[in-house]
């Protein structure tokens, strides 16, 4: 069985580190504190120029919930158009209705706008009211995979539902566990869920290299960076059971 490892990169350096460490695909995001929003055109374009592996930017105009206005939807369509022009391999989307159901109409329009790019439905799925109804809606829309933590804070906590979703999907769509996926639990997750693709940021807090720091300012200048050793360790563990 061949496993795929997707790395959620919150900056260009992390994307490059992930590729060098054996990642199979990059989900490119900005703003980890908001759970990931659409990166800037400059970051997307530069990542595409420097990556050989598939690149999937997230299409999310803001943090918070997944209920978007008509204006925000227009932004998403334009961001998808830019990703196509930049030569990305796919995009990552997700929209819900107020009742927690998948917004099939507008998500279908996003998938259509992205064609022929691949489309992943992100963890908006974990906020859906009924995961099995959401699964069928997302399959109908035409997405190729769902990123999920099993409607729990981490994939390890949601592993039972992830296993059920994979069985219910029956190879009609990929179910990709994400959130809290690390080298310390990857083998257990693979065994418990039967998943073939996994998602992690493998992130570490990187200390600022600034010599001068204004001690009167309270904001930290540290930032998140993908950990190369952690990515290599996860990849090696997956290869060992392939």
PDB file of N, CA, C and O in Angstrom, residues 181-212:
ATOM      1  N   UNK A 181      -1.494  15.033  13.750  1.00  0.00           N
ATOM      2  CA  UNK A 181      -0.795  13.884  13.179  1.00  0.00           C
ATOM      3  C   UNK A 181       0.709  14.107  13.346  1.00  0.00           C
ATOM      4  O   UNK A 181       1.252  15.102  12.881  1.00  0.00           O
ATOM      5  N   UNK A 182       1.363  13.165  14.022  1.00  0.00           N
ATOM      6  CA  UNK A 182       2.792  13.269  14.299  1.00  0.00           C
ATOM      7  C   UNK A 182       3.443  11.896  14.175  1.00  0.00           C
ATOM      8  O   UNK A 182       2.759  10.876  14.058  1.00  0.00           O
ATOM      9  N   UNK A 183       4.750  11.880  14.247  1.00  0.00           N
ATOM     10  CA  UNK A 183       5.482  10.611  14.142  1.00  0.00           C
ATOM     11  C   UNK A 183       5.120   9.665  15.283  1.00  0.00           C
ATOM     12  O   UNK A 183       5.176   8.448  15.129  1.00  0.00           O
ATOM     13  N   UNK A 184       4.732  10.217  16.415  1.00  0.00           N
ATOM     14  CA  UNK A 184       4.403   9.391  17.565  1.00  0.00           C
ATOM     15  C   UNK A 184       3.079   8.662  17.459  1.00  0.00           C
ATOM     16  O   UNK A 184       2.816   7.737  18.246  1.00  0.00           O
ATOM     17  N   UNK A 185       2.206   9.075  16.524  1.00  0.00           N
ATOM     18  CA  UNK A 185       0.912   8.384  16.416  1.00  0.00           C
ATOM     19  C   UNK A 185       0.563   7.955  14.995  1.00  0.00           C
ATOM     20  O   UNK A 185      -0.511   7.399  14.769  1.00  0.00           O
ATOM     21  N   UNK A 186       1.449   8.201  14.038  1.00  0.00           N
ATOM     22  CA  UNK A 186       1.114   7.922  12.642  1.00  0.00           C
ATOM     23  C   UNK A 186       0.834   6.443  12.389  1.00  0.00           C
ATOM     24  O   UNK A 186      -0.095   6.096  11.651  1.00  0.00           O
ATOM     25  N   UNK A 187       1.601   5.556  12.994  1.00  0.00           N
ATOM     26  CA  UNK A 187       1.387   4.128  12.763  1.00  0.00           C
ATOM     27  C   UNK A 187       0.058   3.678  13.359  1.00  0.00           C
ATOM     28  O   UNK A 187      -0.671   2.884  12.744  1.00  0.00           O
ATOM     29  N   UNK A 188      -0.275   4.166  14.535  1.00  0.00           N
ATOM     30  CA  UNK A 188      -1.551   3.820  15.157  1.00  0.00           C
ATOM     31  C   UNK A 188      -2.719   4.354  14.341  1.00  0.00           C
ATOM     32  O   UNK A 188      -3.733   3.669  14.168  1.00  0.00           O
ATOM     33  N   UNK A 189      -2.574   5.574  13.820  1.00  0.00           N
ATOM     34  CA  UNK A 189      -3.631   6.147  12.987  1.00  0.00           C
ATOM     35  C   UNK A 189      -3.828   5.346  11.709  1.00  0.00           C
ATOM     36  O   UNK A 189      -4.958   5.106  11.281  1.00  0.00           O
ATOM     37  N   UNK A 190      -2.730   4.947  11.104  1.00  0.00           N
ATOM     38  CA  UNK A 190      -2.818   4.151   9.882  1.00  0.00           C
ATOM     39  C   UNK A 190      -3.526   2.835  10.149  1.00  0.00           C
ATOM     40  O   UNK A 190      -4.365   2.379   9.358  1.00  0.00           O
ATOM     41  N   UNK A 191      -3.209   2.221  11.280  1.00  0.00           N
ATOM     42  CA  UNK A 191      -3.819   0.930  11.621  1.00  0.00           C
ATOM     43  C   UNK A 191      -5.293   1.080  11.985  1.00  0.00           C
ATOM     44  O   UNK A 191      -6.142   0.300  11.546  1.00  0.00           O
ATOM     45  N   UNK A 192      -5.622   2.125  12.772  1.00  0.00           N
ATOM     46  CA  UNK A 192      -6.992   2.306  13.243  1.00  0.00           C
ATOM     47  C   UNK A 192      -7.949   2.741  12.138  1.00  0.00           C
ATOM     48  O   UNK A 192      -9.121   2.373  12.144  1.00  0.00           O
ATOM     49  N   UNK A 193      -7.452   3.557  11.205  1.00  0.00           N
ATOM     50  CA  UNK A 193      -8.343   4.166  10.225  1.00  0.00           C
ATOM     51  C   UNK A 193      -8.305   3.505   8.850  1.00  0.00           C
ATOM     52  O   UNK A 193      -9.268   3.594   8.098  1.00  0.00           O
ATOM     53  N   UNK A 194      -7.176   2.908   8.495  1.00  0.00           N
ATOM     54  CA  UNK A 194      -7.030   2.364   7.150  1.00  0.00           C
ATOM     55  C   UNK A 194      -6.814   3.450   6.111  1.00  0.00           C
ATOM     56  O   UNK A 194      -6.942   3.204   4.904  1.00  0.00           O
ATOM     57  N   UNK A 195      -6.462   4.671   6.547  1.00  0.00           N
ATOM     58  CA  UNK A 195      -6.250   5.780   5.617  1.00  0.00           C
ATOM     59  C   UNK A 195      -4.991   5.571   4.790  1.00  0.00           C
ATOM     60  O   UNK A 195      -4.021   4.947   5.251  1.00  0.00           O
ATOM     61  N   UNK A 196      -5.002   6.118   3.580  1.00  0.00           N
ATOM     62  CA  UNK A 196      -3.836   6.028   2.698  1.00  0.00           C
ATOM     63  C   UNK A 196      -3.132   7.368   2.528  1.00  0.00           C
ATOM     64  O   UNK A 196      -2.028   7.432   2.005  1.00  0.00           O
ATOM     65  N   UNK A 197      -3.781   8.453   2.952  1.00  0.00           N
ATOM     66  CA  UNK A 197      -3.181   9.785   2.893  1.00  0.00           C
ATOM     67  C   UNK A 197      -3.294  10.432   4.267  1.00  0.00           C
ATOM     68  O   UNK A 197      -4.296  10.253   4.964  1.00  0.00           O
ATOM     69  N   UNK A 198      -2.257  11.178   4.634  1.00  0.00           N
ATOM     70  CA  UNK A 198      -2.228  11.857   5.926  1.00  0.00           C
ATOM     71  C   UNK A 198      -1.767  13.297   5.749  1.00  0.00           C
ATOM     72  O   UNK A 198      -1.028  13.614   4.813  1.00  0.00           O
ATOM     73  N   UNK A 199      -2.192  14.151   6.676  1.00  0.00           N
ATOM     74  CA  UNK A 199      -1.954  15.590   6.597  1.00  0.00           C
ATOM     75  C   UNK A 199      -1.386  16.077   7.921  1.00  0.00           C
ATOM     76  O   UNK A 199      -1.917  15.758   8.992  1.00  0.00           O
ATOM     77  N   UNK A 200      -0.305  16.839   7.862  1.00  0.00           N
ATOM     78  CA  UNK A 200       0.275  17.420   9.070  1.00  0.00           C
ATOM     79  C   UNK A 200       1.030  18.695   8.718  1.00  0.00           C
ATOM     80  O   UNK A 200       1.491  18.861   7.581  1.00  0.00           O
ATOM     81  N   UNK A 201       1.145  19.590   9.674  1.00  0.00           N
ATOM     82  CA  UNK A 201       1.999  20.761   9.481  1.00  0.00           C
ATOM     83  C   UNK A 201       3.409  20.479   9.998  1.00  0.00           C
ATOM     84  O   UNK A 201       4.353  21.164   9.620  1.00  0.00           O
ATOM     85  N   UNK A 202       3.537  19.482  10.873  1.00  0.00           N
ATOM     86  CA  UNK A 202       4.836  19.129  11.482  1.00  0.00           C
ATOM     87  C   UNK A 202       5.551  20.388  11.973  1.00  0.00           C
ATOM     88  O   UNK A 202       6.776  20.491  11.920  1.00  0.00           O
ATOM     89  N   UNK A 203       4.776  21.330  12.467  1.00  0.00           N
ATOM     90  CA  UNK A 203       5.347  22.650  12.720  1.00  0.00           C
ATOM     91  C   UNK A 203       6.050  22.765  14.071  1.00  0.00           C
ATOM     92  O   UNK A 203       5.651  22.145  15.058  1.00  0.00           O
ATOM     93  N   UNK A 204       7.088  23.578  14.058  1.00  0.00           N
ATOM     94  CA  UNK A 204       7.852  23.915  15.240  1.00  0.00           C
ATOM     95  C   UNK A 204       7.897  25.432  15.349  1.00  0.00           C
ATOM     96  O   UNK A 204       7.835  26.133  14.336  1.00  0.00           O
ATOM     97  N   UNK A 205       8.026  25.929  16.562  1.00  0.00           N
ATOM     98  CA  UNK A 205       8.141  27.373  16.749  1.00  0.00           C
ATOM     99  C   UNK A 205       9.588  27.779  16.505  1.00  0.00           C
ATOM    100  O   UNK A 205      10.502  27.301  17.186  1.00  0.00           O
ATOM    101  N   UNK A 206       9.794  28.608  15.502  1.00  0.00           N
ATOM    102  CA  UNK A 206      11.130  29.044  15.122  1.00  0.00           C
ATOM    103  C   UNK A 206      11.433  30.384  15.790  1.00  0.00           C
ATOM    104  O   UNK A 206      10.687  31.355  15.633  1.00  0.00           O
ATOM    105  N   UNK A 207      12.532  30.452  16.519  1.00  0.00           N
ATOM    106  CA  UNK A 207      12.913  31.694  17.187  1.00  0.00           C
ATOM    107  C   UNK A 207      13.366  32.730  16.163  1.00  0.00           C
ATOM    108  O   UNK A 207      14.024  32.400  15.170  1.00  0.00           O
ATOM    109  N   UNK A 208      13.007  33.955  16.391  1.00  0.00           N
ATOM    110  CA  UNK A 208      13.441  35.050  15.525  1.00  0.00           C
ATOM    111  C   UNK A 208      14.959  35.187  15.535  1.00  0.00           C
ATOM    112  O   UNK A 208      15.611  35.003  16.572  1.00  0.00           O
ATOM    113  N   UNK A 209      15.522  35.525  14.388  1.00  0.00           N
ATOM    114  CA  UNK A 209      16.968  35.714  14.272  1.00  0.00           C
ATOM    115  C   UNK A 209      17.379  37.171  14.468  1.00  0.00           C
ATOM    116  O   UNK A 209      18.538  37.531  14.267  1.00  0.00           O
ATOM    117  N   UNK A 210      16.431  38.019  14.863  1.00  0.00           N
ATOM    118  CA  UNK A 210      16.732  39.433  15.076  1.00  0.00           C
ATOM    119  C   UNK A 210      17.724  39.617  16.229  1.00  0.00           C
ATOM    120  O   UNK A 210      17.585  38.998  17.291  1.00  0.00           O
ATOM    121  N   UNK A 211      18.724  40.465  16.002  1.00  0.00           N
ATOM    122  CA  UNK A 211      19.661  40.808  17.076  1.00  0.00           C
ATOM    123  C   UNK A 211      19.038  41.845  18.009  1.00  0.00           C
ATOM    124  O   UNK A 211      19.200  41.785  19.225  1.00  0.00           O
ATOM    125  N   UNK A 212      18.336  42.789  17.397  1.00  0.00           N
ATOM    126  CA  UNK A 212      17.700  43.837  18.197  1.00  0.00           C
ATOM    127  C   UNK A 212      16.242  43.488  18.447  1.00  0.00           C
ATOM    128  O   UNK A 212      15.507  43.117  17.526  1.00  0.00           O
TER     129      UNK A 212
END
